[in-house]
Amino acid sequence: MNAPHLPKVAGIDSTVPAPAHTVAPASATPKAPAVTPRTAPGAVIQDRLAGWVSDLTTLHELTERLARTAALPDTLHELLRAGAALVGARRGLLVLEPGDGLGPDTTVGLGLGRADLGHLETVPRAAMSYGRILDGPHGGEAGIARPDLFAEDGLDPRHREVAARLGYAASYTLPLATQAAGRLGAAVWLYDEPAEPAARQRHLIGLYTRYASEHLARIVELERTRACMTTISEELLPTRLPRVAGVRLAARHRSGPRGGGDWYDALPLPDAALGLAVGSVTGSGPSAVAAMGRLRASLRAYAVMEGEDPVAVLSDLELLLRLTEPARCATALFAYCEPALRKITLAGAGHSPPLVVGERRTEFVETSLSAPLGMLACWEAPSVELSVEPGETVLLFTDGLLRRTGDPVDRAFARLHAAAASTPRAAHADPGAVADHVLRTVLPDEAAGGCLFGRSEPGQGQGRGRGRGEDHTEDVVLLAARFD
């Protein structure tokens, strides 16, 4: 009588020893029970099938968790956490270093603080397993197990010192790579005692990292696109704000993850005047960024020729947009400022009104309602004149600031007004401080991470960073002008 054949299970190599399904992933693999006259062959098969189903369930849950991550830091930490559970480790680190050299490059730890990662970076790279993988001739094609570091002959003295300081005695390292993207990095899991993953654990972590590398490659490509779009958007905006007697300027700009069409501008005009503009182009991505650049450049030209008449400037801009890009519309606000007289003449096309912030008043400028550029056959709306007091700041902003709050429009306006009204008295002297206070108050979750790019007048410095608002698609622009 022929021996029964073991059925094949999709995704699992039947040659890998299968444990009892009650055994945790971190434990050692028990030996399969011997077939005796008292043990039915069907029981052995059922036991192995139960183990394979348990492994499939575990892999499914872990890959589902990884698939839900959309930001690079979340993906890296989830990969480390899941890998540690599969190989039975408590700590680890992941070195992201794409082989094409285009970045992003970073190192994250699991159960390791910044100081611990700093100690590990002092170990010669060639002495670390991830260094051998990343710098190997083929980018590292297999994992590296080091079951007992202190028993190794020729262990680097610095590595021995750091391992003793951090309290780990063994490691298991796997490359992160895909056929299309090539090498992405390496993940290292650390054991407190001499140990190494069993054959079943190596099989499971191999399957998991194969999927995780594909997901990581997509996230890396997305991060590169975001960084590229942010750089292009920033380069299309003013590299510095002008110095004009009687007024001080500051700007804050935040690009959405897909790159949007929000912009701002400040340019000196004849007769010691100053032109201020903010606007937004519909859509997102490269086409919106390109349209934003063309629109801003055109407005600068119209402002130099007829800036004292904001209505004429926006009318010319509307005509250009309708003739050259009939499928696109935009909002814009242009203000002609005379700092010596503290007088502003402005016109808006479907744009939010400016906000005047001072010690005695905080109010929105009353402007006439107007459709965005490109929506009407002929755009025209009356201009508005405004006089400001010494020490008051005029805030020009795009609708992205309101939309990012997640509130209805009327509540978002009230929130912005309350934030401006609560500006500390000491901050009124600096337009950058006023803008930062408004942003921190209106968008506390994002500003907590320093997410907003900033530009101020020369000598005032500029800051940039990234916060937790990566899921928002809208750009944010805030241009502040304080009149002396």
Coordinates of C-alpha atoms in Angstrom, one line a residue:
M1 CA 0.0 0.0 0.0
N2 CA 1.4 3.3 -1.0
A3 CA 2.1 6.0 1.6
P4 CA -0.4 8.9 1.5
H5 CA 0.8 12.0 -0.4
L6 CA 0.8 15.3 1.5
P7 CA -1.5 17.9 -0.2
K8 CA 0.1 21.1 -1.5
V9 CA -1.0 24.4 0.1
A10 CA -0.7 27.6 -1.9
G11 CA 2.0 29.9 -0.7
I12 CA 3.7 27.4 1.6
D13 CA 6.6 25.2 0.7
S14 CA 5.7 21.7 1.9
T15 CA 9.4 20.8 2.3
V16 CA 9.7 23.2 5.2
P17 CA 9.1 21.5 8.6
A18 CA 5.7 22.4 9.9
P19 CA 5.1 22.9 13.6
A20 CA 2.0 22.2 15.6
H21 CA -0.4 25.0 15.0
T22 CA -0.5 25.8 18.8
V23 CA 3.1 26.9 18.8
A24 CA 3.8 30.6 18.8
P25 CA 5.9 32.0 15.9
A26 CA 8.7 32.9 18.3
S27 CA 9.2 29.4 19.7
A28 CA 11.4 26.7 18.4
T29 CA 10.1 24.2 15.9
P30 CA 9.1 20.9 17.5
K31 CA 9.8 17.7 15.7
A32 CA 7.0 16.1 13.9
P33 CA 5.5 13.2 15.8
A34 CA 6.7 9.8 14.7
V35 CA 4.2 7.6 12.9
T36 CA 3.6 4.6 15.1
P37 CA 0.9 1.9 14.9
R38 CA -1.0 3.9 17.4
T39 CA -0.8 7.1 15.3
A40 CA -3.1 7.4 12.3
P41 CA -1.4 8.9 9.2
G42 CA -4.4 11.2 8.9
A43 CA -3.7 12.8 12.2
V44 CA -0.2 13.8 11.1
I45 CA -1.5 15.3 7.9
Q46 CA -4.2 17.3 9.8
D47 CA -1.5 18.5 12.3
R48 CA 0.7 19.8 9.5
L49 CA -2.3 21.3 7.6
A50 CA -3.3 23.1 10.8
G51 CA 0.2 24.5 11.1
W52 CA 0.3 25.8 7.5
V53 CA -3.2 27.4 7.9
S54 CA -2.0 29.1 11.1
D55 CA 1.1 30.4 9.2
L56 CA -1.0 31.6 6.3
T57 CA -3.4 33.4 8.7
T58 CA -0.5 35.1 10.4
L59 CA 1.1 36.3 7.2
H60 CA -2.3 37.5 5.9
E61 CA -2.8 39.6 9.1
L62 CA 0.7 41.1 9.0
T63 CA 0.6 41.9 5.3
E64 CA -2.9 43.5 5.7
R65 CA -1.5 45.7 8.5
L66 CA 1.5 46.7 6.2
A67 CA -0.8 47.4 3.3
R68 CA -2.7 50.0 5.4
T69 CA 0.4 52.1 5.9
A70 CA 0.7 55.0 3.5
A71 CA 3.6 57.1 5.0
L72 CA 7.2 56.0 4.9
P73 CA 7.9 56.1 8.6
D74 CA 4.8 54.0 9.4
T75 CA 5.8 51.5 6.7
L76 CA 9.3 51.1 8.1
H77 CA 8.2 50.7 11.7
E78 CA 5.4 48.2 10.8
L79 CA 7.9 46.1 8.8
L80 CA 10.3 46.0 11.7
R81 CA 7.6 45.2 14.2
A82 CA 6.1 42.3 12.1
G83 CA 9.5 40.9 11.3
A84 CA 10.4 40.8 15.0
A85 CA 7.3 38.9 15.8
L86 CA 8.1 36.4 13.0
V87 CA 11.7 35.7 14.0
G88 CA 11.2 35.9 17.7
A89 CA 13.3 39.0 18.3
R90 CA 12.6 42.0 20.6
R91 CA 14.6 44.8 18.9
G92 CA 15.9 45.7 15.5
L93 CA 16.8 48.4 13.0
L94 CA 16.1 49.1 9.4
V95 CA 18.5 50.9 7.1
L96 CA 16.8 52.4 4.1
E97 CA 19.4 53.0 1.4
P98 CA 18.2 52.6 -2.2
G99 CA 20.8 51.2 -4.5
D100 CA 20.2 53.9 -7.2
G101 CA 21.3 56.6 -4.8
L102 CA 18.2 58.7 -5.2
G103 CA 17.1 58.3 -1.6
P104 CA 15.4 58.8 0.7
D105 CA 18.0 57.5 3.1
T106 CA 17.2 56.9 6.8
T107 CA 17.6 54.5 9.7
V108 CA 14.8 53.6 12.1
G109 CA 14.9 51.4 15.2
L110 CA 12.5 49.1 17.1
G111 CA 13.2 49.2 20.8
L112 CA 16.2 51.4 20.1
G113 CA 16.5 55.1 20.9
R114 CA 18.4 57.7 19.0
A115 CA 21.4 57.3 21.3
D116 CA 21.4 53.5 20.6
L117 CA 21.3 54.0 16.9
G118 CA 24.1 56.5 17.3
H119 CA 26.2 53.9 19.0
L120 CA 25.5 51.4 16.2
E121 CA 26.6 53.9 13.6
T122 CA 30.0 54.1 15.3
V123 CA 30.6 50.4 14.4
P124 CA 32.6 50.1 11.1
R125 CA 30.0 49.4 8.4
A126 CA 31.9 46.4 7.1
A127 CA 31.6 44.7 10.5
M128 CA 27.8 45.0 10.5
S129 CA 25.6 42.5 8.7
Y130 CA 23.6 45.2 7.0
G131 CA 26.9 46.7 5.7
R132 CA 27.8 43.4 4.1
I133 CA 24.4 43.2 2.4
L134 CA 24.2 46.8 1.2
D135 CA 27.9 46.9 0.1
G136 CA 28.1 43.4 -1.2
P137 CA 28.9 42.7 -4.9
H138 CA 25.3 41.7 -5.6
G139 CA 23.5 43.9 -3.1
G140 CA 23.0 41.0 -0.7
E141 CA 21.0 38.1 -2.0
A142 CA 20.5 36.1 1.2
G143 CA 20.0 36.7 4.9
I144 CA 22.8 36.6 7.4
A145 CA 22.4 34.9 10.7
R146 CA 24.9 35.5 13.5
P147 CA 23.7 33.3 16.3
D148 CA 26.4 34.1 18.9
L149 CA 28.3 37.3 18.3
F150 CA 30.6 37.0 21.2
A151 CA 31.7 33.5 20.1
E152 CA 32.7 34.7 16.7
D153 CA 36.4 34.7 15.8
G154 CA 37.6 38.1 14.7
L155 CA 34.6 40.1 15.9
D156 CA 35.3 43.8 15.5
P157 CA 36.3 45.3 18.9
R158 CA 34.0 48.2 18.5
H159 CA 31.1 45.9 17.5
R160 CA 31.8 43.8 20.6
E161 CA 31.8 46.9 22.8
V162 CA 28.5 48.3 21.4
A163 CA 26.8 44.9 21.5
A164 CA 27.7 44.6 25.2
R165 CA 26.5 48.2 25.9
L166 CA 23.2 47.7 24.2
G167 CA 22.7 44.1 25.5
Y168 CA 22.3 42.0 22.3
A169 CA 24.1 38.8 21.6
A170 CA 22.8 37.7 18.2
S171 CA 21.3 39.1 15.0
Y172 CA 19.5 38.1 11.9
T173 CA 19.6 40.3 8.8
L174 CA 17.7 40.2 5.6
P175 CA 18.0 42.3 2.4
L176 CA 15.0 44.4 1.2
A177 CA 15.0 44.4 -2.6
T178 CA 12.7 43.9 -5.6
Q179 CA 13.5 42.9 -9.1
A180 CA 12.2 46.2 -10.5
A181 CA 13.6 48.7 -7.9
G182 CA 16.7 46.8 -7.0
R183 CA 18.2 47.2 -3.5
L184 CA 16.2 49.2 -1.0
G185 CA 17.9 48.5 2.3
A186 CA 18.3 45.9 5.0
A187 CA 16.5 44.9 8.1
V188 CA 18.3 43.6 11.2
W189 CA 16.6 42.0 14.2
L190 CA 18.6 41.7 17.5
Y191 CA 18.4 38.9 20.1
D192 CA 19.1 39.4 23.8
E193 CA 20.6 36.0 24.0
P194 CA 22.4 33.7 21.5
A195 CA 19.7 32.6 19.1
E196 CA 18.7 32.3 15.5
P197 CA 15.4 31.8 13.7
A198 CA 14.3 28.2 12.9
A199 CA 13.8 27.0 9.4
R200 CA 10.1 27.6 9.6
Q201 CA 10.6 31.2 10.9
R202 CA 13.1 31.9 8.1
H203 CA 10.6 30.7 5.5
L204 CA 7.9 32.9 7.0
I205 CA 10.0 36.0 7.3
G206 CA 11.3 35.4 3.7
L207 CA 7.7 35.4 2.4
Y208 CA 6.8 38.5 4.4
T209 CA 9.8 40.6 3.4
R210 CA 9.2 39.7 -0.2
Y211 CA 5.8 41.3 -0.1
A212 CA 7.1 44.1 2.2
S213 CA 9.8 45.0 -0.2
E214 CA 7.3 45.5 -3.0
H215 CA 5.1 47.7 -0.8
L216 CA 8.2 49.6 0.4
A217 CA 9.3 50.2 -3.2
R218 CA 5.9 51.8 -3.9
I219 CA 6.1 54.0 -0.8
V220 CA 9.7 55.1 -1.7
E221 CA 8.6 56.1 -5.2
L222 CA 5.7 58.0 -3.8
E223 CA 8.0 59.9 -1.4
R224 CA 10.3 60.7 -4.2
T225 CA 7.4 62.1 -6.2
R226 CA 6.3 64.2 -3.3
A227 CA 9.7 65.6 -2.7
C228 CA 10.1 66.4 -6.3
M229 CA 6.8 68.2 -6.5
T230 CA 7.6 70.1 -3.3
T231 CA 10.9 71.2 -4.7
I232 CA 9.4 72.3 -8.0
S233 CA 6.7 74.2 -6.3
E234 CA 9.2 76.0 -4.0
E235 CA 11.4 76.9 -6.9
L236 CA 8.5 78.5 -8.8
L237 CA 7.8 80.7 -5.8
P238 CA 9.9 83.8 -4.7
T239 CA 13.3 82.8 -3.4
R240 CA 13.3 85.8 -1.2
L241 CA 10.9 88.6 -0.2
P242 CA 11.8 92.2 -1.2
R243 CA 12.7 95.0 1.2
V244 CA 10.3 98.0 0.8
A245 CA 10.4 100.9 3.2
G246 CA 7.4 101.1 5.5
V247 CA 6.4 97.4 5.3
R248 CA 7.8 94.1 6.5
L249 CA 6.9 90.8 4.9
A250 CA 6.8 87.1 5.8
A251 CA 5.4 84.1 4.0
R252 CA 4.5 80.5 4.9
H253 CA 3.9 77.9 2.3
R254 CA 3.1 74.2 2.5
S255 CA 2.8 71.9 -0.6
G256 CA 0.3 69.1 -0.6
P257 CA 1.6 65.5 -1.2
R258 CA 0.6 65.5 -4.9
G259 CA 1.7 69.1 -5.5
G260 CA -0.8 71.8 -5.9
G261 CA -1.3 75.2 -7.6
D262 CA -1.3 77.6 -4.6
W263 CA 1.2 80.5 -4.9
Y264 CA 2.1 83.9 -3.6
D265 CA 4.2 86.8 -4.7
A266 CA 5.6 90.1 -3.6
L267 CA 7.3 92.5 -6.0
P268 CA 8.4 96.2 -5.8
L269 CA 6.6 98.5 -8.2
P270 CA 7.3 102.0 -9.4
D271 CA 6.8 105.0 -7.1
A272 CA 7.9 103.0 -4.0
A273 CA 4.8 100.8 -4.3
L274 CA 4.5 97.2 -3.5
G275 CA 2.4 94.5 -5.2
L276 CA 1.1 91.5 -3.1
A277 CA -0.6 88.5 -4.7
V278 CA -1.9 85.1 -3.7
G279 CA -3.8 82.6 -5.8
S280 CA -4.7 79.0 -6.5
V281 CA -5.0 77.0 -9.7
T282 CA -7.5 74.1 -9.8
G283 CA -6.1 70.6 -9.8
S284 CA -3.0 69.0 -8.5
G285 CA 0.1 67.3 -9.7
P286 CA 2.7 68.5 -12.3
S287 CA 0.1 70.2 -14.6
A288 CA -1.3 72.3 -11.8
V289 CA 2.2 73.3 -10.7
A290 CA 3.2 74.2 -14.2
A291 CA 0.0 76.3 -14.7
M292 CA 0.7 78.0 -11.4
G293 CA 4.2 79.0 -12.6
R294 CA 2.8 80.4 -15.8
L295 CA 0.0 82.3 -14.1
R296 CA 2.3 83.8 -11.5
A297 CA 4.8 85.0 -14.1
S298 CA 2.0 86.6 -16.2
L299 CA 0.6 88.4 -13.2
R300 CA 4.1 89.9 -12.4
A301 CA 4.2 91.3 -15.9
Y302 CA 0.7 92.8 -15.7
A303 CA 1.5 94.2 -12.2
V304 CA 4.5 96.1 -13.5
M305 CA 2.6 97.6 -16.3
E306 CA -0.7 98.5 -14.6
G307 CA -0.3 97.5 -10.9
E308 CA -2.0 100.6 -9.6
D309 CA -5.3 99.2 -11.1
P310 CA -5.8 95.7 -9.6
V311 CA -9.0 95.2 -11.6
A312 CA -7.1 95.7 -14.8
V313 CA -4.4 93.3 -13.7
L314 CA -6.9 90.5 -12.9
S315 CA -8.8 91.2 -16.1
D316 CA -5.7 90.7 -18.2
L317 CA -4.9 87.6 -16.3
E318 CA -8.4 86.2 -16.9
L319 CA -8.2 86.9 -20.6
L320 CA -4.9 85.1 -20.8
L321 CA -6.2 82.1 -18.8
R322 CA -9.3 81.8 -21.0
L323 CA -7.3 81.9 -24.3
T324 CA -4.4 79.7 -23.3
E325 CA -6.0 77.2 -20.8
P326 CA -9.8 77.3 -21.4
A327 CA -10.3 74.1 -19.3
R328 CA -8.7 75.5 -16.2
C329 CA -9.9 78.1 -13.7
A330 CA -8.1 79.9 -10.9
T331 CA -8.6 82.2 -7.9
A332 CA -6.4 85.2 -7.3
L333 CA -6.1 88.3 -5.2
F334 CA -3.9 91.2 -6.1
A335 CA -3.2 94.2 -3.7
Y336 CA -1.5 97.4 -4.7
C337 CA 0.2 98.8 -1.6
E338 CA 1.4 102.3 -1.0
P339 CA 3.4 101.9 2.3
A340 CA 4.1 105.6 2.8
L341 CA 0.3 106.3 2.9
R342 CA -0.5 102.9 4.5
K343 CA -3.1 102.5 1.7
I344 CA -4.0 99.3 -0.1
T345 CA -6.1 98.9 -3.2
L346 CA -7.1 95.3 -3.9
A347 CA -9.3 93.2 -6.1
G348 CA -10.1 89.5 -5.8
A349 CA -11.4 86.8 -8.2
G350 CA -13.2 84.1 -6.2
H351 CA -10.6 84.4 -3.4
S352 CA -11.0 84.7 0.4
P353 CA -10.7 88.2 1.7
P354 CA -7.6 89.4 3.6
L355 CA -7.5 89.6 7.4
V356 CA -6.3 92.7 9.2
V357 CA -4.7 92.0 12.5
G358 CA -3.8 94.7 15.0
E359 CA -3.9 95.4 18.7
R360 CA -7.2 97.3 18.4
R361 CA -9.0 95.3 15.7
T362 CA -9.0 91.9 13.9
E363 CA -11.4 91.9 11.0
F364 CA -11.8 90.6 7.5
V365 CA -11.7 93.1 4.6
E366 CA -15.1 93.6 3.0
T367 CA -14.7 92.8 -0.7
S368 CA -17.2 92.3 -3.5
L369 CA -18.2 88.8 -4.5
S370 CA -16.6 87.6 -7.7
A371 CA -16.3 84.4 -9.7
P372 CA -12.9 82.8 -10.1
L373 CA -10.9 83.5 -13.2
G374 CA -11.9 81.5 -16.3
M375 CA -15.5 80.8 -15.2
L376 CA -17.1 83.8 -16.9
A377 CA -16.9 85.1 -20.5
C378 CA -15.6 88.4 -19.2
W379 CA -14.4 88.9 -15.6
E380 CA -14.6 92.3 -13.9
A381 CA -15.3 93.3 -10.3
P382 CA -14.8 96.6 -8.4
S383 CA -11.7 97.2 -6.4
V384 CA -11.6 98.0 -2.7
E385 CA -9.5 100.5 -0.9
L386 CA -8.2 99.9 2.6
S387 CA -6.3 102.0 5.1
V388 CA -4.3 100.4 7.8
E389 CA -3.0 101.8 11.1
P390 CA 0.7 101.7 12.1
G391 CA 1.6 98.3 13.5
E392 CA -1.2 96.4 11.8
T393 CA -0.6 93.3 9.8
V394 CA -2.5 92.3 6.7
L395 CA -2.8 88.5 6.1
L396 CA -3.4 87.2 2.6
F397 CA -4.1 83.4 2.5
T398 CA -5.4 80.7 0.2
D399 CA -8.4 78.5 0.7
G400 CA -6.2 75.6 1.6
L401 CA -5.7 77.0 5.0
L402 CA -9.5 76.9 5.6
R403 CA -10.0 73.5 4.0
R404 CA -7.3 71.8 6.1
T405 CA -9.2 72.5 9.3
G406 CA -11.9 70.1 8.1
D407 CA -14.6 72.5 9.3
P408 CA -17.5 74.0 7.3
V409 CA -16.5 77.3 5.6
D410 CA -18.2 79.6 8.1
R411 CA -16.7 77.7 11.1
A412 CA -13.3 77.7 9.4
F413 CA -13.5 81.5 9.0
A414 CA -14.5 81.9 12.6
R415 CA -11.6 79.7 13.7
L416 CA -9.1 81.8 11.6
H417 CA -10.5 85.0 13.1
A418 CA -10.2 83.7 16.6
A419 CA -6.7 82.6 16.0
A420 CA -5.6 86.0 14.7
A421 CA -7.4 87.8 17.5
S422 CA -5.5 85.8 20.1
T423 CA -2.1 86.9 18.7
P424 CA 0.1 87.9 21.7
R425 CA 0.9 91.6 21.9
A426 CA 4.7 90.9 21.7
A427 CA 4.2 89.1 18.3
H428 CA 2.5 92.0 16.6
A429 CA 5.9 93.6 15.8
D430 CA 7.0 90.6 13.6
P431 CA 4.8 89.5 10.7
G432 CA 6.5 86.1 10.8
A433 CA 5.5 85.6 14.4
V434 CA 1.9 86.6 13.6
A435 CA 1.8 84.1 10.7
D436 CA 3.3 81.3 12.9
H437 CA 0.9 82.0 15.7
V438 CA -2.1 81.8 13.3
L439 CA -0.9 78.6 11.8
R440 CA -0.2 76.9 15.1
T441 CA -3.6 77.9 16.3
V442 CA -5.6 77.0 13.2
L443 CA -3.7 73.8 12.4
P444 CA -2.3 72.6 15.8
D445 CA -1.7 69.0 14.7
E446 CA 0.4 70.0 11.7
A447 CA 2.2 73.0 13.2
A448 CA 3.3 70.8 16.1
G449 CA 5.6 69.1 13.7
G450 CA 6.9 72.3 12.1
C451 CA 5.3 71.3 8.9
L452 CA 5.1 74.6 7.1
F453 CA 7.8 76.0 4.9
G454 CA 8.6 79.6 5.7
R455 CA 10.2 82.6 4.1
S456 CA 10.8 86.0 5.7
E457 CA 12.6 89.1 4.7
P458 CA 16.4 88.7 4.3
G459 CA 18.0 88.5 7.7
Q460 CA 15.0 87.1 9.4
G461 CA 15.7 83.5 8.5
Q462 CA 13.5 80.8 7.0
G463 CA 12.5 77.4 8.3
R464 CA 11.2 74.3 6.8
G465 CA 10.0 70.9 8.1
R466 CA 7.3 68.3 7.8
G467 CA 4.5 67.4 10.1
R468 CA 1.7 65.0 10.4
G469 CA -0.6 66.5 7.7
E470 CA 0.7 64.4 4.9
D471 CA -2.8 63.1 4.2
H472 CA -4.0 66.5 3.3
T473 CA -4.0 67.3 -0.5
E474 CA -4.4 71.1 -0.3
D475 CA -1.6 73.6 -0.3
V476 CA -1.4 76.3 2.3
V477 CA -0.2 79.8 1.6
L478 CA 0.0 82.7 4.1
L479 CA 1.5 86.0 3.2
A480 CA 1.8 88.6 6.0
A481 CA 2.6 92.3 5.5
R482 CA 3.1 94.5 8.6
F483 CA 2.9 98.3 8.0
D484 CA 5.1 100.6 10.1

